[in-house]
XYZ file of C-alpha atoms in Angstrom:
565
model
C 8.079 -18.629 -46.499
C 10.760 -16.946 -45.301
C 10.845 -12.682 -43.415
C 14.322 -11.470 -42.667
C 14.785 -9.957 -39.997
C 14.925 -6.434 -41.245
C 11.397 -6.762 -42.109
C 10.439 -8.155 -38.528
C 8.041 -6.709 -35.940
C 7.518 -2.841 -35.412
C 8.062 -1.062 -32.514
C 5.332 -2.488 -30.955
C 5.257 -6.516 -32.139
C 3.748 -8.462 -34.919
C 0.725 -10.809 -33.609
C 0.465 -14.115 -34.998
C -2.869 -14.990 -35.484
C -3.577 -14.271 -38.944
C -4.295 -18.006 -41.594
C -1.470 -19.914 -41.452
C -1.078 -20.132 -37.554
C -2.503 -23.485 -37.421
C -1.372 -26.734 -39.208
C -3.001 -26.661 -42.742
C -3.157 -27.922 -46.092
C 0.679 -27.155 -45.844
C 1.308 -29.609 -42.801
C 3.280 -27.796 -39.336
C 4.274 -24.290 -38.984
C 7.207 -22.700 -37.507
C 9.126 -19.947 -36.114
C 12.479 -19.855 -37.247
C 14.830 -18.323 -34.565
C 18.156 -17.354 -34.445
C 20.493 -17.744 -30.852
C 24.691 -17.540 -31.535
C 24.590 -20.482 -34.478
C 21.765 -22.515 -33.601
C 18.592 -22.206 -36.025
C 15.697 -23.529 -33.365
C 12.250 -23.714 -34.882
C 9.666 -23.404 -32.280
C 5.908 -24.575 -33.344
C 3.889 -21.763 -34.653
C 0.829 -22.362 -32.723
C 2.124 -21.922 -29.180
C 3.538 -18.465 -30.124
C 1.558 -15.379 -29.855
C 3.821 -12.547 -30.642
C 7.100 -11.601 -31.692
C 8.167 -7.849 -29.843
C 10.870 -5.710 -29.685
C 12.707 -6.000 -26.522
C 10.713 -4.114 -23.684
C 11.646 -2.411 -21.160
C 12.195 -4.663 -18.003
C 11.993 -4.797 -14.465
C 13.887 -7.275 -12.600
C 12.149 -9.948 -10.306
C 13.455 -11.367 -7.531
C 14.351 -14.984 -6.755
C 14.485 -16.375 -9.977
C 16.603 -18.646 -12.157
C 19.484 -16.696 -13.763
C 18.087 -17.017 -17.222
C 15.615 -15.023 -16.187
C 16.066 -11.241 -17.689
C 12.882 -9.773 -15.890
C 9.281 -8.769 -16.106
C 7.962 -6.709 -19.125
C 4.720 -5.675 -20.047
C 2.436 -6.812 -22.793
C -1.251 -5.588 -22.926
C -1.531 -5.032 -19.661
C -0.218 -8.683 -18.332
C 3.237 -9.246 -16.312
C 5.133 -11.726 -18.757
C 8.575 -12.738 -17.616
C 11.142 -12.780 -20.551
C 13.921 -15.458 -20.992
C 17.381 -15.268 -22.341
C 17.281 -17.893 -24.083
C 20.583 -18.630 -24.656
C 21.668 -18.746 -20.958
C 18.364 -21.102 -20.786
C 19.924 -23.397 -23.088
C 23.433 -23.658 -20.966
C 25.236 -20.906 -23.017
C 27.161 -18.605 -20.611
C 26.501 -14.874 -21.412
C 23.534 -15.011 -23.226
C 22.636 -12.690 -25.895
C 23.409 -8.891 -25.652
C 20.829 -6.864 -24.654
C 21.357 -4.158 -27.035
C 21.914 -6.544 -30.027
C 20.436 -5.017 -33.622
C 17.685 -7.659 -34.369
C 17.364 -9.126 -30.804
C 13.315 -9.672 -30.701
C 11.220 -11.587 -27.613
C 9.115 -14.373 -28.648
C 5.897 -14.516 -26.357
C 4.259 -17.957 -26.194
C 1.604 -19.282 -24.263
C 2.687 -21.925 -21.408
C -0.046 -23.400 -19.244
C -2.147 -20.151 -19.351
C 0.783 -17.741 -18.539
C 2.832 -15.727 -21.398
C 6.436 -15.872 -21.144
C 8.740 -13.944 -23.172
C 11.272 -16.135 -24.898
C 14.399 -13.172 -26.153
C 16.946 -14.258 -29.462
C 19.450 -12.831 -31.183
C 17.015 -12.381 -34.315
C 13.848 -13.999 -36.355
C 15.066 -15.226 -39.017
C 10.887 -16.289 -40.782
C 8.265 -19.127 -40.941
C 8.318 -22.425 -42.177
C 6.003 -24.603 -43.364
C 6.834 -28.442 -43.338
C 5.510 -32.042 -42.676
C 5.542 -34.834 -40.338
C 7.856 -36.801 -42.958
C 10.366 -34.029 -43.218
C 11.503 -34.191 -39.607
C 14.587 -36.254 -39.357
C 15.404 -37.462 -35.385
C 17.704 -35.427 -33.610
C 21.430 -36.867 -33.440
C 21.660 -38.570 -29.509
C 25.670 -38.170 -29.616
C 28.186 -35.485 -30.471
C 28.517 -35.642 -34.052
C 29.757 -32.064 -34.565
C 26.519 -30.892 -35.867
C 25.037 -27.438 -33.994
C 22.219 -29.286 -32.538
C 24.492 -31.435 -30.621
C 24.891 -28.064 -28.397
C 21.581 -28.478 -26.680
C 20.689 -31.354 -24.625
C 18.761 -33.864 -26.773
C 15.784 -34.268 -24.877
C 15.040 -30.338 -25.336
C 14.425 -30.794 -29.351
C 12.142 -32.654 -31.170
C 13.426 -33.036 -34.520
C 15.367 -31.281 -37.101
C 13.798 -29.772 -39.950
C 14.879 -30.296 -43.429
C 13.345 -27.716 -44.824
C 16.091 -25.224 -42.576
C 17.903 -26.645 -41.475
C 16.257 -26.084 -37.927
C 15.940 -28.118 -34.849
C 12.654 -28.082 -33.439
C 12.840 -26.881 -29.459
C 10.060 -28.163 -27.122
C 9.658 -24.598 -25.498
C 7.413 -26.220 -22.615
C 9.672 -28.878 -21.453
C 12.752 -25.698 -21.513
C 10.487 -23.244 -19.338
C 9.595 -25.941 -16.972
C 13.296 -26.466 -16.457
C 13.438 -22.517 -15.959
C 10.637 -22.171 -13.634
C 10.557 -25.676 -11.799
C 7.953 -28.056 -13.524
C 4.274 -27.238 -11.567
C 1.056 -26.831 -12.690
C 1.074 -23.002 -12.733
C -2.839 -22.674 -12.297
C -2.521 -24.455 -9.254
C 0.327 -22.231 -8.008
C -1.242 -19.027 -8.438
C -3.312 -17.922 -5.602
C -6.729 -16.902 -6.018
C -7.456 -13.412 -5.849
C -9.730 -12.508 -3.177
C -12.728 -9.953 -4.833
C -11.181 -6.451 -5.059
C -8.266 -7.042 -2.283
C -4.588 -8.486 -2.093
C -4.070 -11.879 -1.316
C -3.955 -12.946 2.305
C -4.479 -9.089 3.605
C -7.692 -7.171 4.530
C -8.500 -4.041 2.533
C -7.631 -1.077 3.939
C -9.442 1.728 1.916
C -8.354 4.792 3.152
C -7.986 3.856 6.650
C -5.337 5.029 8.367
C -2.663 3.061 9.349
C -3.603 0.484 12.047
C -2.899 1.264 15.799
C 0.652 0.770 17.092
C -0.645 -1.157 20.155
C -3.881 -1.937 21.860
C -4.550 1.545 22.756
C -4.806 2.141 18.814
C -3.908 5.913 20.018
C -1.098 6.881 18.091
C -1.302 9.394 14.975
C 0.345 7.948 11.471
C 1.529 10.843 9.537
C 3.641 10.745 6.231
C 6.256 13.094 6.440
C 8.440 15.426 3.978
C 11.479 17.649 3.074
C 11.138 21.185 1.951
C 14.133 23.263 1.526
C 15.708 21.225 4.335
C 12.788 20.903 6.897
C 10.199 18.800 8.207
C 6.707 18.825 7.429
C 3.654 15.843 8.013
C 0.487 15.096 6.630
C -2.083 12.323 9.076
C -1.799 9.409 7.214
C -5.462 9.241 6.701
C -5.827 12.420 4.670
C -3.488 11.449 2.165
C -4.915 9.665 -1.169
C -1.083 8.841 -2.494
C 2.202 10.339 -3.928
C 3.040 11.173 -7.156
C 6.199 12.021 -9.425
C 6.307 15.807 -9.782
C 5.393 16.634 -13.538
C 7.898 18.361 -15.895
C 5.517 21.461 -16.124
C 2.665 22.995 -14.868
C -0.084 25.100 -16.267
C -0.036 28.280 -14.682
C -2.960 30.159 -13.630
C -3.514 33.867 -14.504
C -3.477 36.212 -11.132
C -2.568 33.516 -8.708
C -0.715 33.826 -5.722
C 2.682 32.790 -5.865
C 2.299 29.537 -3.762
C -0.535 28.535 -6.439
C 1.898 26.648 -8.943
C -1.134 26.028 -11.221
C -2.652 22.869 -12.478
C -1.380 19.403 -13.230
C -3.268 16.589 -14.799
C -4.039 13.530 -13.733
C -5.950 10.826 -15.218
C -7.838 13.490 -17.789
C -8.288 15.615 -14.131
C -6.993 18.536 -12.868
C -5.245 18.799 -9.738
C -4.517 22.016 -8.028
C -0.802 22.361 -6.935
C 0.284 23.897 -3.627
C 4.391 24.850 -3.398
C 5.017 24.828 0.106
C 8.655 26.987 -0.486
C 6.524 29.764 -1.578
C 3.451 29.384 0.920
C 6.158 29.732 3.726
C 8.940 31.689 2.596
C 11.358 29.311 2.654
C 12.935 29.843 -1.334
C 12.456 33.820 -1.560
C 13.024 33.286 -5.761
C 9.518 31.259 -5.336
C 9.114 27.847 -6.801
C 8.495 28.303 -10.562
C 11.632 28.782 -11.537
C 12.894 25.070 -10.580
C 9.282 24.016 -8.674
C 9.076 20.523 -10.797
C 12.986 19.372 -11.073
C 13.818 16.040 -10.971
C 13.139 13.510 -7.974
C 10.796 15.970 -6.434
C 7.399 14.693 -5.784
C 3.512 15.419 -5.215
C 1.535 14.351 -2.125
C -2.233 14.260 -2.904
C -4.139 15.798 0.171
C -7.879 15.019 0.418
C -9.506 17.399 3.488
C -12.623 14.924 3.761
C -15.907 13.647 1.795
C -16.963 15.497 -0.693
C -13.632 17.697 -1.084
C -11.429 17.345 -4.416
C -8.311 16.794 -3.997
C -5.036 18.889 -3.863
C -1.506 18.436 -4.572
C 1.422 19.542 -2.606
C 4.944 19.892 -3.900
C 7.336 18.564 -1.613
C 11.369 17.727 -2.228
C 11.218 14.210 -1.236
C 9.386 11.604 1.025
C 10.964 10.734 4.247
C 8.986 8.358 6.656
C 5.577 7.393 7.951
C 5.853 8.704 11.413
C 3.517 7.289 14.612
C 3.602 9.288 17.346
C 1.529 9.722 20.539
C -0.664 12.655 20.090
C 0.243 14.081 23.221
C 3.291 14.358 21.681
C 1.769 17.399 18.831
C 1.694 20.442 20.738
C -0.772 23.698 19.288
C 1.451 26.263 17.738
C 2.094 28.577 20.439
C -0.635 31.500 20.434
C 2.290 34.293 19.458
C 2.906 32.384 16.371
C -0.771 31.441 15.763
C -1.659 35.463 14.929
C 0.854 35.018 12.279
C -0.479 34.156 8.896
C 1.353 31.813 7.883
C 1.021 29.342 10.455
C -2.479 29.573 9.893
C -1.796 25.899 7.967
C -0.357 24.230 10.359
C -2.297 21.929 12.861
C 0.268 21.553 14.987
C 3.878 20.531 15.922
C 5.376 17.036 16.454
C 7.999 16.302 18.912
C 9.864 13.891 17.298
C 12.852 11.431 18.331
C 12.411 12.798 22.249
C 12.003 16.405 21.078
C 15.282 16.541 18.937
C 13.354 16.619 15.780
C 9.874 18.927 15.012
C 8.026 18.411 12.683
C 5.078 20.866 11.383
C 1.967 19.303 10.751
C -0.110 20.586 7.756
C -3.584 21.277 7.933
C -5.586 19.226 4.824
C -8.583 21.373 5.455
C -6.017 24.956 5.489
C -4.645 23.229 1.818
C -7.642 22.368 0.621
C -8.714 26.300 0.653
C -5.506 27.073 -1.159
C -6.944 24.560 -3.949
C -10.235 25.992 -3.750
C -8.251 29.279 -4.288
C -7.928 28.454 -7.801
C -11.872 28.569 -8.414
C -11.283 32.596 -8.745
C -10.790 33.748 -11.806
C -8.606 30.316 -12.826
C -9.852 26.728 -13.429
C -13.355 27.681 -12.528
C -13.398 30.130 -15.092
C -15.014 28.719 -17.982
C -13.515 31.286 -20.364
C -11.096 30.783 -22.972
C -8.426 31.852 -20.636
C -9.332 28.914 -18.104
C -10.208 26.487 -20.938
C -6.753 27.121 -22.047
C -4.909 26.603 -19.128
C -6.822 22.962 -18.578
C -5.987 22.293 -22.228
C -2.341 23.270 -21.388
C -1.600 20.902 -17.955
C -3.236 18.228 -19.724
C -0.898 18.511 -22.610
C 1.982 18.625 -20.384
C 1.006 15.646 -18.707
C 1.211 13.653 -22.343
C 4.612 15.167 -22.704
C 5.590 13.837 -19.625
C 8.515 10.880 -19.582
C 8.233 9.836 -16.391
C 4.182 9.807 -16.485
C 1.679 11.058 -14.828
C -0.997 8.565 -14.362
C 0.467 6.091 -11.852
C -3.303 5.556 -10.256
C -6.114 7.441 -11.011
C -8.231 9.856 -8.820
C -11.525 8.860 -8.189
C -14.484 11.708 -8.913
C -16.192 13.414 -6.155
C -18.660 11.477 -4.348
C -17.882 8.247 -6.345
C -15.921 6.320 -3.683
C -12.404 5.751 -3.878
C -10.551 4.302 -6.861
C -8.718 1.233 -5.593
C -6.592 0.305 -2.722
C -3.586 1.824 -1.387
C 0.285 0.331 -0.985
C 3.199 1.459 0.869
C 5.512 1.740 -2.264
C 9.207 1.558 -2.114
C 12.399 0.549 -4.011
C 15.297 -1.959 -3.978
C 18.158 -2.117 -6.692
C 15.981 -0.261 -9.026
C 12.534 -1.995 -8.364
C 9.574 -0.929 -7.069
C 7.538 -3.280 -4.056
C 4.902 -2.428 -2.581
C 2.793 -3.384 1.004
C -0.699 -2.734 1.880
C -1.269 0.137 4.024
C -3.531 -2.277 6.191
C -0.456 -3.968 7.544
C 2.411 -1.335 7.534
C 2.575 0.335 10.843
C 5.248 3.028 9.912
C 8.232 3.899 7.969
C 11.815 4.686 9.643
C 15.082 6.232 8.867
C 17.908 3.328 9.028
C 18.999 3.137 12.210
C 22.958 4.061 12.863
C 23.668 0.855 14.970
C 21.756 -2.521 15.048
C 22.403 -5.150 17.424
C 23.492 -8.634 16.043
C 21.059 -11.778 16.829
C 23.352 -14.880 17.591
C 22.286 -17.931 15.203
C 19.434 -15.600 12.958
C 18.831 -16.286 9.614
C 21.565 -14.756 7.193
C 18.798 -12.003 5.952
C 17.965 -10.973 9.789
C 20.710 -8.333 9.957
C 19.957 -8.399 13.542
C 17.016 -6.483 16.312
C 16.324 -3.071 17.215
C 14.151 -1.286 19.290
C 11.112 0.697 18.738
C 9.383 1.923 21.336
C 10.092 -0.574 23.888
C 9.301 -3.382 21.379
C 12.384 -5.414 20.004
C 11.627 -6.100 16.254
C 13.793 -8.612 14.354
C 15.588 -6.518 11.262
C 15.148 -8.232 7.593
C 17.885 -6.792 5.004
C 15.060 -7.366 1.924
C 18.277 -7.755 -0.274
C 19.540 -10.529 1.111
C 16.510 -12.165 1.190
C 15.313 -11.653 -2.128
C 19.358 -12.347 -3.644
C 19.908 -8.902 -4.646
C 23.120 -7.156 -5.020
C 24.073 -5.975 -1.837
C 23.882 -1.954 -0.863
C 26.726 0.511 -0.393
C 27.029 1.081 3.293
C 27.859 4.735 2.932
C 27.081 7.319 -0.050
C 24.512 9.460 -1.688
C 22.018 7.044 -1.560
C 22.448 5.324 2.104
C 20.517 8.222 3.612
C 17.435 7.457 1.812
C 17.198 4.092 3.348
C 14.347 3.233 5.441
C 13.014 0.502 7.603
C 9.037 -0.210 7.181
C 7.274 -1.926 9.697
C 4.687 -4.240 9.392
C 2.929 -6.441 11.244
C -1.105 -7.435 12.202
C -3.338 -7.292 14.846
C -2.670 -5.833 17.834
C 0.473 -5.055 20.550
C 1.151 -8.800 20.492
C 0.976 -9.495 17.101
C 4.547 -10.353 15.290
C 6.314 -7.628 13.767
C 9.551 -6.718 11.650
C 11.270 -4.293 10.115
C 12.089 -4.719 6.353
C 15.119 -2.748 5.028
C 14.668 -0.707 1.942
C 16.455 1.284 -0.296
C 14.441 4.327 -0.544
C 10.331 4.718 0.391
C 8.638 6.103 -3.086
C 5.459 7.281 -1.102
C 1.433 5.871 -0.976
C -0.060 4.630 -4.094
C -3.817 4.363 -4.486
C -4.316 1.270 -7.368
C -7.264 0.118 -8.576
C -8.159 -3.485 -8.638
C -8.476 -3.804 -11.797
C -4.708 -3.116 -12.123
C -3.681 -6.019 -10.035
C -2.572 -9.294 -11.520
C -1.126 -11.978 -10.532
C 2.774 -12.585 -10.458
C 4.374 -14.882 -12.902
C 5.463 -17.930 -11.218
C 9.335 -17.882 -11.542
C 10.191 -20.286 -8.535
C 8.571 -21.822 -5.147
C 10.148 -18.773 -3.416
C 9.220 -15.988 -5.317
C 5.432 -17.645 -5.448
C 5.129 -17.586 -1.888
C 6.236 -13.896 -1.059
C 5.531 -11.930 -4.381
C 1.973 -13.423 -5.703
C 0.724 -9.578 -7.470
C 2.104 -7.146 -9.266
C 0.395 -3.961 -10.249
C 0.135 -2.494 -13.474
C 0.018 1.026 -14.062
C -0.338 3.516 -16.972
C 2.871 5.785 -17.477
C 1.759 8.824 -20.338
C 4.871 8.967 -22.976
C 6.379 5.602 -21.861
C 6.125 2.200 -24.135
C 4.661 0.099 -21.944
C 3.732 0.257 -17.916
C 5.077 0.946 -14.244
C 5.485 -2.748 -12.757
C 5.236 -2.585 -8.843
C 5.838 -6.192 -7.505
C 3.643 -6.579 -4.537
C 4.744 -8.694 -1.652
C 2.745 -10.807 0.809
C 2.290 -9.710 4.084
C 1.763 -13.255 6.027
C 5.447 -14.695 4.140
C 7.023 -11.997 5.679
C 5.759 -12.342 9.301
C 6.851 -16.230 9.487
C 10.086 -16.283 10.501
C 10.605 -20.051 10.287
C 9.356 -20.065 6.505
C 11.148 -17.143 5.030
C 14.612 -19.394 6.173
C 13.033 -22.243 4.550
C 12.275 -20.128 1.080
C 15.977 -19.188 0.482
C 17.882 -20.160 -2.473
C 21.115 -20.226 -3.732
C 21.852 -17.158 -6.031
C 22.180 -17.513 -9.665
């Protein structure tokens, strides 16, 4: 039996499990494949689907036949090129009419296997496999080491590939059970769970205030740490709520909820047009504000996400009493003194924000009229329609505890990582001028200073064999430095050098998997990888999540790197 490729897989992928998947009454089943001019047959029961190519996110540290993660009911599965896994330079082109993954099964892991095209099935016997030609005899098998096939197949002609001994040679050959770690109950690996905690203290005191802090039209505002639930891409619309002020956006939906949205151009008079007419354009983003216990939550529409600040609180001054009359400084809490006074920074008031939300409740979502039923039909729609998604975690009900746990999120070439909060002290803006370390480690970039404390600098890039950055351009002044480190003022800390910082994620643990096993090094500093819903996207978010305690160890992160490619 034979399927052309034109009458492959849909959009979404065929699953093989119907009769025929097993050896029967007609003997062994196969996949025929198709990669440049080799016909490779690889045994039907070992293969689970046959997809479209999906969209992928690029892992770190792997072999260079490795085209990245995609995802596949919910599960991580790394996908193969495998023509570059058989020795061919170039591999197969991405955007290739016909190209299809194969996803088989390989010691209780999927891995994506991508071809030029599926060319059908074939059904044959024992005595019509013919041994595999040992020496160049001009025949196409001869391209492919020997020891990777098992036979050729009359019936094709097709060699017969031994998938498990190729992916071994892709991924190092270990027992991949053993090499996962074992996920501790409803936490990350290695880390304690931080809840909603804020951010651990700096030092011994523990005195110092975390706040995550924003852009808007060009200034500085903060939110404590602590009061924030996570950050979220702004949505292409809102539903707008009759007779609200004009710093009420209206409603967005999340997770089947809706969130009431807060423009802070409007609520302080810093865009006199007012936010609707360009409140949700691209790369803007949403910082979920919960006042406390019992409250529901609120959004705030900022223009990006600058840095997790600590700071002394002696170091917040009360807005001075002539300004305090005013009305709108009735939000603020207070105002940080940042960088030696050359930088303030307004701090928001979560319970002040929360009343805006409330706000709302008058004549708008709280209505239960048509009118209000409407406008809750309306955001939720919008959501649906939404590319770039809006469900990245989900917001837990009132009074049922929170959802999951939350990560410092952030991107390198195009990927998302993420930390626990638990060990991420704060987030900084790339300092101008770094001062080399003599004989360091070719991904310590070299020390700086932070508050008296000299902190060894890790350029993630190098250490992970990324591309390397542009030093100058649009996007070197979103780069950040997060700290992390455990314990207390004598605990071991660096700073990790990142493109960009994407904001706080809450994920629940149900969405937290462990990481393919791609090589020794990637296993030891990227062990999870979250999974998250995106509305309007085929498939899900991946955000890789690295492991604190790697990171920390000097002496083994030298020890972990390999050569690139």
């Amino acid at each position: 039996m034979t399927i052309p490729p034109e009458a492959g897989p849909s959009d979404v992928g065929v699953l093989l499990d119907e009769p025929g998947h097993e050896a029967g009454e007609a003997g062994l089943a196969f996949l025929v494949v198709a990669v440049g001019d080799l016909r490779l047959a690889l045994p039907l029961p070992a293969v689970s689907a046959v997809i479209r190519p999906p969209a992928l996110l690029r892992i770190p540290l792997g072999p260079s036949s490795l085209d990245g993660l995609a995802q596949w009911q919910g599960e991580a599965v790394p996908v193969l090129d495998l023509s570059r896994a058989l020795g061919h330079a170039g591999g197969t082109p991405a955007g290739a009419r016909g190209r299809r993954v194969v996803l088989v099964l390989h010691r209780g892991q999927q891995v994506g296997l991508a071809v030029d095209a599926m060319v059908g099935i074939l059904h044959s016997s024992a005595d019509h496999i013919d041994p595999v030609a040992t020496e160049d005899d001009g025949s196409r098998s001869a391209m492919v080491d020997p020891v990777m096939l098992d036979g050729v197949l009359r019936e094709g002609p097709a060699t017969i590939l031994k998938t498990g001994l190729l992916i071994d040679r892709q991924f190092g050959d270990v027992d991949a059970a053993a090499a996962r770690p074992v996920k501790a109950a409803g936490g990350a690996i290695g880390t304690p769970r931080s809840g909603l905690a804020p951010l651990g203290p700096a030092g011994a005191g523990g005195t110092d205030a975390a706040l995550l802090v924003f852009g808007v039209a060009g200034q500085e505002f903060a939110i404590p740490v602590d009061r924030v639930r996570e950050v979220l891409p702004a949505p292409r619309e809102v539903a707008r709520m009759a007779r609200a002020r004009a710093h009420l956006l209206g409603v967005m939906s999340v997770r089947d909820q809706l969130l009431p949205l807060v423009g802070l151009r409007a609520l302080f008079g810093l865009d006199r047009a007012g936010d609707a007419a360009d409140a949700l354009s691209a790369g803007r983003r949403v910082v979920v504000v919960q006042a406390g216990t019992g409250h529901a939550p609120v959004g705030v529409l900022v223009d990006e996400v600058l840095e997790i600040l600590r700071i002394a609180p002696g170091l917040i001054d009360p807005v001075p009493p002539l300004l305090a009359r005013e009305p709108e400084f009735e939000d603020l809490d207070g105002i940080a003194r940042a960088d030696a006074g050359r930088r303030l920074v307004s701090v928001l008031s979560a319970d002040r924000l929360f009343r805006h939300g409330a706000a709302f409740g008058d004549g708008a979502v709280a209505d239960r009229g048509a009118e209000g039923q409407a406008a809750g039909q309306a955001a939720r729609q919008a959501a649906e329609e939404d590319g770039k998604g809006m469900k990245p975690a989900p917001i837990a009900e009132e009074g049922a505890g929170h959802a999951g746990e939350r990560f410092v999120v952030f991107r390198l070439a195009g990927v998302e990582y993420g930390l626990p909060v638990s060990v991420v002290r704060e987030v900084l803006r790339r300092p101008d001028a770094v001062t080399p370390l003599p004989n360091a480690p070719d991904f310590v970039t070299g020390v700086l200073t932070l508050r008296g404390e000299v902190l060894p600098l890790i350029d993630q890039r190098r250490l992970l064999n990324l591309p390397a950055a542009d030093a100058v351009g649009a996007g070197a002044a979103q780069c950040r430095v997060v700290v992390v480190g455990h314990g207390g003022a004598e605990a071991a800390r660096v700073g990790l050098m990142v493109d960009s910082l994407s904001g706080l994620f809450t994920i629940p643990p149900e969405r937290i998997g462990p990481a393919p096993a791609v090589s020794a090094a990637q296993r030891r500093l990227i062990r999870q990888v979250a999974t998250l819903e995106d509305a309007g996207v085929a498939g899900s978010r991946l955000i890789l999540l690295m492991e604190p305690e790697s990171l920390l160890d000097m002496d083994r992160l030298a020890g972990l790197l390999v050569p690139s490619g």
